[in-house]
C-alpha cells in the first residue's frame, strides 16, 4: 500500500469525525461547504423482515436449484463490501416494527413502534430524503408493498401513525419526491378512497407522470417526476406472479429499481433511492417458505441492479440490509434435510394462493388432490381433515398480521415442515441482530457493529463534501 496515500486518507477520515454534531445533524447539507463528495448517490436496499435464516435459505435454494450463488452472498465471497451486524431495536421495544425501524434510518432517532419520525413529546425529526432534497438531490422509493407503507414512509415523512396511508399519499406529492413506485391504488384512486379525493390528479397537476402497469415502464418519459402504482394493495408475491399469467402485468422489484435509477441518474447533484422487498416480511408473517424464498431472490436481483450501476458509476454508495428479523425461519437437522429442502422447488404457488382456493364444501380427497397438485405433498386423511376443519369452523380461525382471510397458515406450515425441514419460531417480528453490507464510496465508514440510527448519520457523512 502507498503509505502517503494511506496517511492522507486517514487524515481525511479523522477530519470528518471531528465535525461538530451541529454540522453532522444539520438539516441543510449545503451548510457543510467543502470540496469533493465521497458519494454522489445513495441506494439503500431493505429486505423487510429478513432473518438470517431467510438469507441463508434463499442462497441455498439458489445454489441447489438454480445452480448459482446469490448476488448478496457473492459480494461477501468476493470481498467487495464492508460488513456489519446491526441492532434493530425501537424506542419502545427490543423488537421493532417497520415504522420505528425505518424512522431510525430516516430520522436518526429511535421512536416508538407505530409512528414515523415523531419523538415522545411530539418532536418532528426531519426525514433524510427531505434533507437530501433540500441539498438538491433527487429522491425516490420503490417497494413491493404499498408505496405509502411504513418503510418508504419512514425515509420521507413525519406521521403520528404508520396507518395514515391516505394522508401519506398526499404528503409525497407535496414534498415533490421524484420517483415513487409500488402498490396502493386504494390510497390514490377516488373510487376507492372514503373521501373520494383524486390523489392521482394532484400528482398530475404537479407534473408527475402516472404509471399503472408494467408496460408503462417501457414508455416512461425520461427525467420527469414519476408515480408508479401497479396494484391495489401490495404487489403480488414473486412465485405467484411467475406462475399466474394474470399477475404478470406487474413489474418486478428489479425492473422498478432499474427504472427509478434511470430516471434519476443524470441529475447533476445526484440522487438517493430506497428499494424495499416488502413482501419478504409478509411471507415470514405467514410462515410461507415458497413465498419467502422467491421474494428474497427477487430482492437479490434488485441488489444486482444496484451493484451493477454502482460498479460502473463509481460515485454511488449501496447499503444492503433489513429493518428487523421475522419468524426466524431455519433449516432443521435431519438425515434427509437437503433432499427435503430441495423439494420446495416443487411448490408452484404461495400458501396464500393454495389455502385461499380451499372451501368448506371440499371433501378430503379434493383437499389432498389440491395439495398434491400445488406442492407435491401427499397428505394423510388426518392432515386433510385438520386443514378442512379451519374452513368448517371446527378449528379456531388463525389471526396474524396480513392474514386478512384468516387462512390456516401456521397449521399448513407445520404440515410442510415434515416434508421440507423448515421450521419457524413464531409468526411475528424478532429482535435479531441483522446483516448489513455496504459497497462504494463511504462504505469504509462502517463499523463492525452498529445501531440502526447510525445509518442515518453515516449516509450524511458519506455525502459530505470534504477537502482532498
Coordinates of C-alpha atoms in Angstrom, one line a residue:
X1 CA 0.0 0.0 0.0
X2 CA 1.2 3.6 -0.8
X3 CA 2.0 4.9 2.7
X4 CA 1.5 8.6 1.7
X5 CA -2.0 7.9 0.3
X6 CA -2.9 5.9 3.3
X7 CA -1.9 8.7 5.7
X8 CA -3.7 11.3 3.6
X9 CA -6.9 9.2 3.6
X10 CA -6.6 8.7 7.4
X11 CA -6.3 12.4 8.0
X12 CA -9.4 13.0 5.9
X13 CA -11.4 10.5 7.9
X14 CA -10.2 12.0 11.1
X15 CA -11.3 15.4 9.9
X16 CA -14.8 14.0 9.2
X17 CA -15.1 12.5 12.7
X18 CA -14.1 15.9 14.3
X19 CA -17.1 17.7 12.7
X20 CA -19.4 19.1 15.4
X21 CA -22.7 17.4 16.0
X22 CA -24.5 20.6 14.9
X23 CA -22.9 20.2 11.5
X24 CA -23.4 16.4 11.1
X25 CA -27.1 16.7 12.3
X26 CA -27.8 19.8 10.1
X27 CA -31.0 19.7 8.1
X28 CA -29.1 21.6 5.4
X29 CA -26.3 19.6 3.8
X30 CA -25.2 22.7 2.0
X31 CA -24.0 24.0 5.3
X32 CA -21.1 21.6 5.1
X33 CA -19.1 23.5 2.5
X34 CA -16.1 21.5 1.4
X35 CA -14.7 20.1 -1.8
X36 CA -15.0 16.6 -3.4
X37 CA -18.1 14.5 -2.4
X38 CA -17.5 11.0 -1.3
X39 CA -20.8 9.7 -2.5
X40 CA -22.9 11.5 -5.1
X41 CA -25.7 8.9 -5.0
X42 CA -27.0 6.5 -2.3
X43 CA -29.1 3.4 -2.9
X44 CA -30.5 1.9 0.3
X45 CA -31.9 -1.7 -0.1
X46 CA -34.1 -3.2 2.6
X47 CA -35.3 -6.8 2.6
X48 CA -38.1 -6.2 5.1
X49 CA -38.3 -8.7 7.9
X50 CA -35.3 -10.8 6.8
X51 CA -33.9 -13.0 9.5
X52 CA -30.5 -14.5 8.8
X53 CA -32.2 -17.9 8.1
X54 CA -34.1 -16.2 5.2
X55 CA -30.9 -15.1 3.6
X56 CA -29.2 -18.5 4.1
X57 CA -32.2 -20.5 2.7
X58 CA -32.6 -18.3 -0.3
X59 CA -29.0 -18.6 -1.1
X60 CA -29.1 -22.4 -0.6
X61 CA -32.1 -22.6 -2.9
X62 CA -30.2 -20.5 -5.5
X63 CA -27.2 -22.8 -5.3
X64 CA -29.1 -26.2 -5.2
X65 CA -32.0 -25.4 -7.6
X66 CA -30.8 -22.5 -9.8
X67 CA -27.1 -23.5 -9.9
X68 CA -25.6 -20.2 -8.8
X69 CA -24.7 -18.3 -5.7
X70 CA -26.8 -15.3 -4.8
X71 CA -25.8 -11.8 -5.6
X72 CA -25.7 -10.6 -2.0
X73 CA -23.6 -13.7 -1.0
X74 CA -21.2 -13.1 -3.9
X75 CA -20.4 -9.7 -2.6
X76 CA -19.2 -11.4 0.6
X77 CA -17.4 -14.2 -1.3
X78 CA -15.6 -11.7 -3.5
X79 CA -14.8 -9.4 -0.5
X80 CA -16.4 -6.4 -2.3
X81 CA -18.3 -4.9 0.7
X82 CA -17.9 -3.7 4.2
X83 CA -20.0 -5.9 6.5
X84 CA -21.5 -5.4 10.0
X85 CA -24.2 -6.6 12.4
X86 CA -26.9 -4.2 13.3
X87 CA -29.1 -3.8 16.4
X88 CA -32.7 -3.1 15.2
X89 CA -34.5 -2.1 18.5
X90 CA -37.0 0.8 18.7
X91 CA -37.6 3.3 21.5
X92 CA -40.4 1.3 22.9
X93 CA -39.2 -2.3 22.5
X94 CA -36.2 -4.6 21.8
X95 CA -38.4 -5.8 18.9
X96 CA -39.2 -3.1 16.4
X97 CA -41.9 -2.7 13.9
X98 CA -41.2 -1.4 10.4
X99 CA -42.3 2.2 11.2
X100 CA -39.9 2.6 14.0
X101 CA -37.1 0.8 12.2
X102 CA -37.5 2.9 9.1
X103 CA -37.6 6.0 11.2
X104 CA -34.3 5.1 12.7
X105 CA -32.8 5.2 9.2
X106 CA -34.9 8.1 8.1
X107 CA -34.9 10.4 11.1
X108 CA -31.8 9.3 13.0
X109 CA -33.7 8.8 16.3
X110 CA -35.3 5.7 17.8
X111 CA -39.1 6.3 18.1
X112 CA -41.9 4.2 19.4
X113 CA -43.4 1.4 17.3
X114 CA -46.1 2.6 15.1
X115 CA -45.0 6.2 14.5
X116 CA -42.9 7.8 11.7
X117 CA -40.2 10.2 12.8
X118 CA -42.2 11.6 15.8
X119 CA -40.5 11.8 19.2
X120 CA -42.0 11.1 22.6
X121 CA -43.0 14.8 23.1
X122 CA -44.1 15.4 19.5
X123 CA -40.7 16.3 18.2
X124 CA -40.5 16.0 14.4
X125 CA -37.2 14.6 13.1
X126 CA -36.6 15.7 9.6
X127 CA -36.5 12.6 7.4
X128 CA -33.3 12.0 5.5
X129 CA -34.8 12.0 2.0
X130 CA -36.1 15.5 2.7
X131 CA -32.6 16.5 3.9
X132 CA -31.2 15.3 0.6
X133 CA -33.9 17.0 -1.4
X134 CA -33.1 20.2 0.4
X135 CA -29.5 19.7 -0.7
X136 CA -30.5 19.5 -4.3
X137 CA -30.6 15.7 -4.9
X138 CA -33.4 13.8 -6.4
X139 CA -35.1 11.2 -4.1
X140 CA -37.3 8.2 -4.6
X141 CA -38.6 4.9 -3.2
X142 CA -39.7 1.6 -4.8
X143 CA -41.3 -1.2 -2.9
X144 CA -43.3 -4.4 -3.4
X145 CA -45.9 -3.3 -0.9
X146 CA -47.9 -0.1 -0.9
X147 CA -45.7 2.9 -1.6
X148 CA -47.4 4.6 1.4
X149 CA -46.3 1.7 3.7
X150 CA -44.1 2.1 6.8
X151 CA -40.7 1.5 5.3
X152 CA -40.8 4.0 2.4
X153 CA -42.7 6.5 4.6
X154 CA -40.0 6.4 7.3
X155 CA -37.5 7.8 4.8
X156 CA -39.8 10.6 3.7
X157 CA -42.5 11.9 6.2
X158 CA -43.5 12.6 9.7
X159 CA -46.7 11.0 11.0
X160 CA -48.2 10.0 14.3
X161 CA -49.4 6.8 12.7
X162 CA -48.0 4.4 10.1
X163 CA -51.6 3.6 9.2
X164 CA -52.3 7.1 7.8
X165 CA -51.7 5.9 4.3
X166 CA -54.3 8.2 2.7
X167 CA -52.5 11.2 4.2
X168 CA -49.0 9.9 3.4
X169 CA -50.0 9.5 -0.3
X170 CA -50.7 13.3 -0.4
X171 CA -47.6 14.1 1.6
X172 CA -45.4 12.6 -1.0
X173 CA -46.8 14.9 -3.7
X174 CA -46.4 18.0 -1.5
X175 CA -42.7 17.0 -0.9
X176 CA -42.1 16.7 -4.6
X177 CA -40.4 13.3 -4.3
X178 CA -39.1 12.3 -7.7
X179 CA -39.8 8.6 -8.2
X180 CA -42.3 6.6 -6.1
X181 CA -43.2 3.1 -7.2
X182 CA -45.1 0.2 -5.6
X183 CA -48.7 -0.8 -4.9
X184 CA -51.5 1.1 -3.1
X185 CA -54.1 2.2 -5.7
X186 CA -56.7 2.4 -2.9
X187 CA -54.8 5.4 -1.4
X188 CA -54.8 7.4 -4.7
X189 CA -57.9 6.3 -6.6
X190 CA -61.0 8.5 -5.8
X191 CA -63.3 5.5 -6.4
X192 CA -61.6 3.6 -3.5
X193 CA -61.0 6.4 -1.0
X194 CA -63.7 7.2 1.5
X195 CA -63.3 10.9 0.9
X196 CA -63.4 10.4 -2.9
X197 CA -60.3 12.6 -3.4
X198 CA -58.5 12.0 -6.7
X199 CA -54.9 11.9 -5.5
X200 CA -53.7 10.8 -8.9
X201 CA -55.0 14.2 -10.2
X202 CA -53.0 16.0 -7.5
X203 CA -49.8 14.3 -8.8
X204 CA -50.6 15.1 -12.4
X205 CA -51.3 18.7 -11.6
X206 CA -47.8 18.8 -10.1
X207 CA -46.2 17.5 -13.3
X208 CA -46.0 13.8 -12.4
X209 CA -46.4 11.0 -15.0
X210 CA -48.5 8.3 -13.5
X211 CA -47.7 4.6 -14.4
X212 CA -50.2 1.8 -13.7
X213 CA -48.8 -1.3 -15.3
X214 CA -45.5 -2.9 -16.3
X215 CA -45.7 -1.8 -19.9
X216 CA -45.8 1.8 -18.8
X217 CA -42.2 1.4 -17.7
X218 CA -41.2 0.9 -21.4
X219 CA -42.7 4.3 -22.3
X220 CA -41.5 6.3 -19.3
X221 CA -40.6 9.9 -20.0
X222 CA -37.0 10.3 -19.0
X223 CA -36.3 12.7 -16.2
X224 CA -39.9 13.5 -15.3
X225 CA -41.2 13.1 -11.8
X226 CA -42.8 9.7 -11.7
X227 CA -45.6 7.9 -9.6
X228 CA -46.0 4.2 -10.4
X229 CA -48.9 2.4 -8.6
X230 CA -49.1 -1.0 -10.1
X231 CA -51.7 -2.8 -7.9
X232 CA -54.4 -2.3 -5.3
X233 CA -52.7 -3.3 -2.1
X234 CA -49.3 -4.8 -2.3
X235 CA -47.8 -6.2 -5.5
X236 CA -48.2 -10.0 -5.9
X237 CA -45.7 -12.4 -4.4
X238 CA -43.0 -13.3 -6.8
X239 CA -43.8 -17.0 -7.1
X240 CA -47.5 -16.3 -7.8
X241 CA -46.5 -13.6 -10.3
X242 CA -44.2 -16.1 -12.1
X243 CA -46.9 -18.8 -12.4
X244 CA -50.2 -16.9 -12.8
X245 CA -50.4 -15.1 -16.1
X246 CA -52.9 -12.6 -14.9
X247 CA -50.4 -11.2 -12.4
X248 CA -47.6 -10.7 -14.9
X249 CA -48.6 -7.1 -15.8
X250 CA -47.0 -6.0 -12.6
X251 CA -43.2 -5.2 -12.7
X252 CA -40.6 -6.9 -10.6
X253 CA -38.6 -5.1 -7.9
X254 CA -35.5 -5.2 -10.1
X255 CA -37.5 -3.7 -13.0
X256 CA -38.8 -0.9 -10.9
X257 CA -35.4 -0.3 -9.4
X258 CA -33.7 -0.1 -12.8
X259 CA -36.4 2.4 -14.0
X260 CA -36.0 4.5 -10.9
X261 CA -32.2 4.6 -11.2
X262 CA -32.5 5.5 -14.9
X263 CA -34.9 8.3 -14.1
X264 CA -32.6 10.0 -11.6
X265 CA -29.0 9.0 -12.6
X266 CA -28.3 12.0 -14.8
X267 CA -29.2 14.6 -12.2
X268 CA -26.1 16.9 -11.7
X269 CA -26.4 16.8 -7.9
X270 CA -27.0 13.0 -7.7
X271 CA -29.9 11.0 -6.2
X272 CA -31.0 8.9 -3.3
X273 CA -33.2 5.8 -3.7
X274 CA -34.7 3.4 -1.2
X275 CA -35.5 -0.1 -2.5
X276 CA -37.7 -2.4 -0.4
X277 CA -38.5 -6.1 -0.7
X278 CA -41.6 -5.6 1.4
X279 CA -43.3 -9.0 0.7
X280 CA -40.4 -10.9 2.4
X281 CA -41.8 -9.6 5.7
X282 CA -45.4 -10.6 4.7
X283 CA -44.2 -14.1 3.8
X284 CA -42.4 -14.5 7.1
X285 CA -45.6 -13.4 8.9
X286 CA -47.4 -16.2 7.0
X287 CA -44.7 -18.8 7.7
X288 CA -44.8 -19.3 3.9
X289 CA -41.4 -20.8 2.7
X290 CA -42.1 -20.6 -1.0
X291 CA -43.2 -17.0 -0.8
X292 CA -40.3 -16.1 1.4
X293 CA -37.6 -17.7 -0.7
X294 CA -38.8 -16.4 -4.1
X295 CA -39.4 -12.8 -2.8
X296 CA -35.9 -12.8 -1.2
X297 CA -34.5 -14.0 -4.6
X298 CA -36.4 -11.1 -6.3
X299 CA -34.8 -8.7 -3.8
X300 CA -31.4 -10.3 -4.6
X301 CA -32.0 -9.4 -8.3
X302 CA -32.6 -5.8 -7.2
X303 CA -29.3 -6.0 -5.3
X304 CA -27.6 -6.9 -8.6
X305 CA -29.3 -4.0 -10.4
X306 CA -27.9 -1.6 -7.8
X307 CA -24.4 -3.0 -7.7
X308 CA -24.1 -3.2 -11.5
X309 CA -25.0 0.5 -11.6
X310 CA -22.6 1.4 -8.7
X311 CA -19.7 -0.5 -10.2
X312 CA -20.0 1.5 -13.4
X313 CA -20.8 4.8 -11.8
X314 CA -18.1 4.7 -9.0
X315 CA -19.9 7.5 -7.2
X316 CA -22.7 5.5 -5.5
X317 CA -22.9 4.1 -2.0
X318 CA -25.0 1.0 -1.9
X319 CA -26.4 -0.1 1.5
X320 CA -27.9 -3.6 1.8
X321 CA -29.7 -4.7 4.9
X322 CA -33.1 -5.4 6.6
X323 CA -35.0 -3.5 9.1
X324 CA -35.6 -6.4 11.5
X325 CA -35.9 -10.2 11.6
X326 CA -39.2 -12.0 11.3
X327 CA -40.2 -15.5 12.5
X328 CA -36.5 -16.7 12.5
X329 CA -37.0 -19.5 9.9
X330 CA -34.4 -22.1 9.5
X331 CA -33.4 -25.4 8.0
X332 CA -33.6 -28.1 10.7
X333 CA -31.2 -31.0 11.1
X334 CA -32.2 -34.4 9.7
X335 CA -30.9 -37.3 7.6
X336 CA -32.8 -36.0 4.6
X337 CA -32.6 -32.3 5.3
X338 CA -31.0 -31.3 2.0
X339 CA -33.3 -33.5 -0.1
X340 CA -36.4 -32.3 1.8
X341 CA -35.4 -28.7 1.5
X342 CA -34.9 -29.1 -2.3
X343 CA -38.5 -30.3 -2.6
X344 CA -39.5 -26.6 -2.2
X345 CA -38.7 -26.4 -5.9
X346 CA -41.9 -28.4 -6.5
X347 CA -44.1 -25.7 -4.9
X348 CA -46.0 -23.8 -7.6
X349 CA -47.7 -21.0 -5.5
X350 CA -47.7 -19.3 -2.2
X351 CA -49.6 -20.8 0.7
X352 CA -51.9 -17.9 0.5
X353 CA -53.0 -18.8 -3.0
X354 CA -53.2 -22.5 -2.2
X355 CA -55.2 -22.1 1.0
X356 CA -57.5 -19.5 -0.4
X357 CA -58.6 -22.0 -3.0
X358 CA -59.9 -24.4 -0.4
X359 CA -63.5 -24.1 0.7
X360 CA -65.7 -25.6 3.4
X361 CA -67.6 -27.7 0.9
X362 CA -64.4 -29.5 -0.2
X363 CA -64.2 -33.2 0.7
X364 CA -61.0 -34.8 2.0
X365 CA -59.9 -36.1 -1.4
X366 CA -60.3 -32.7 -3.0
X367 CA -58.0 -31.2 -0.3
X368 CA -55.5 -34.0 -0.8
X369 CA -55.6 -33.6 -4.6
X370 CA -55.1 -29.9 -4.5
X371 CA -52.1 -30.0 -2.1
X372 CA -50.6 -32.8 -4.3
X373 CA -51.0 -30.7 -7.4
X374 CA -49.6 -27.5 -5.9
X375 CA -46.9 -28.8 -3.5
X376 CA -46.4 -32.4 -4.5
X377 CA -47.1 -33.3 -0.9
X378 CA -49.3 -36.4 -0.1
X379 CA -51.5 -35.5 2.9
X380 CA -52.8 -38.1 5.2
X381 CA -56.5 -38.2 5.8
X382 CA -55.9 -36.7 9.3
X383 CA -53.9 -33.8 7.9
X384 CA -56.5 -33.1 5.2
X385 CA -59.2 -33.2 7.9
X386 CA -57.2 -30.9 10.1
X387 CA -56.9 -28.3 7.4
X388 CA -60.6 -28.6 6.4
X389 CA -61.7 -28.1 10.0
X390 CA -60.5 -24.5 9.8
X391 CA -62.9 -23.8 6.9
X392 CA -65.9 -25.6 8.5
X393 CA -65.4 -23.8 11.9
X394 CA -64.4 -26.9 13.8
X395 CA -60.9 -25.3 14.4
X396 CA -60.4 -21.7 15.6
X397 CA -59.5 -19.4 12.7
X398 CA -55.9 -18.1 12.7
X399 CA -55.2 -14.5 13.2
X400 CA -51.9 -12.9 12.3
X401 CA -50.7 -9.7 10.5
X402 CA -51.7 -9.6 6.8
X403 CA -53.8 -12.7 7.2
X404 CA -57.0 -10.9 6.2
X405 CA -58.9 -14.0 5.2
X406 CA -58.0 -15.9 8.4
X407 CA -56.3 -18.7 6.4
X408 CA -54.6 -21.6 8.4
X409 CA -51.0 -20.5 7.6
X410 CA -49.5 -21.9 10.8
X411 CA -51.3 -25.2 10.5
X412 CA -50.2 -25.7 6.9
X413 CA -46.6 -24.7 7.6
X414 CA -46.4 -27.4 10.3
X415 CA -47.5 -29.9 7.7
X416 CA -45.0 -28.6 5.2
X417 CA -42.2 -28.8 7.8
X418 CA -42.5 -32.6 7.9
X419 CA -41.6 -32.6 4.2
X420 CA -39.2 -29.6 3.8
X421 CA -37.4 -29.5 7.2
X422 CA -38.1 -25.7 7.6
X423 CA -39.1 -24.5 11.0
X424 CA -40.3 -21.2 12.4
X425 CA -40.2 -19.7 15.9
X426 CA -43.3 -17.5 15.5
X427 CA -45.4 -15.6 13.0
X428 CA -44.1 -12.2 14.0
X429 CA -41.0 -9.9 14.2
X430 CA -37.9 -10.9 16.1
X431 CA -35.2 -8.9 17.8
X432 CA -32.3 -10.3 15.8
X433 CA -29.0 -8.6 15.1
X434 CA -29.2 -8.4 11.3
X435 CA -26.9 -8.4 8.3
X436 CA -25.6 -5.1 6.9
X437 CA -23.4 -4.6 3.9
X438 CA -22.1 -1.6 2.1
X439 CA -20.4 -1.1 -1.3
X440 CA -18.9 2.0 -2.8
X441 CA -17.7 5.4 -1.5
X442 CA -18.5 5.8 2.2
X443 CA -18.6 2.1 2.9
X444 CA -15.3 2.5 4.7
X445 CA -17.1 4.4 7.5
X446 CA -19.0 1.2 8.5
X447 CA -18.0 -0.2 11.9
X448 CA -18.4 -4.0 12.7
X449 CA -21.4 -3.4 15.0
X450 CA -23.9 -0.5 14.7
X451 CA -27.3 0.6 15.8
X452 CA -30.0 1.2 13.1
X453 CA -29.9 5.0 13.8
X454 CA -26.2 5.1 12.9
X455 CA -27.0 4.6 9.3
X456 CA -28.8 8.0 9.1
X457 CA -25.6 9.8 10.1
X458 CA -23.4 7.6 8.0
X459 CA -25.4 8.5 4.9
X460 CA -24.9 12.2 5.8
X461 CA -21.3 11.7 6.4
X462 CA -20.7 9.7 3.3
X463 CA -22.2 12.5 1.2
X464 CA -20.3 15.3 3.0
X465 CA -18.1 17.4 0.8
X466 CA -14.5 17.3 2.0
X467 CA -11.1 18.7 1.2
X468 CA -8.6 16.5 -0.7

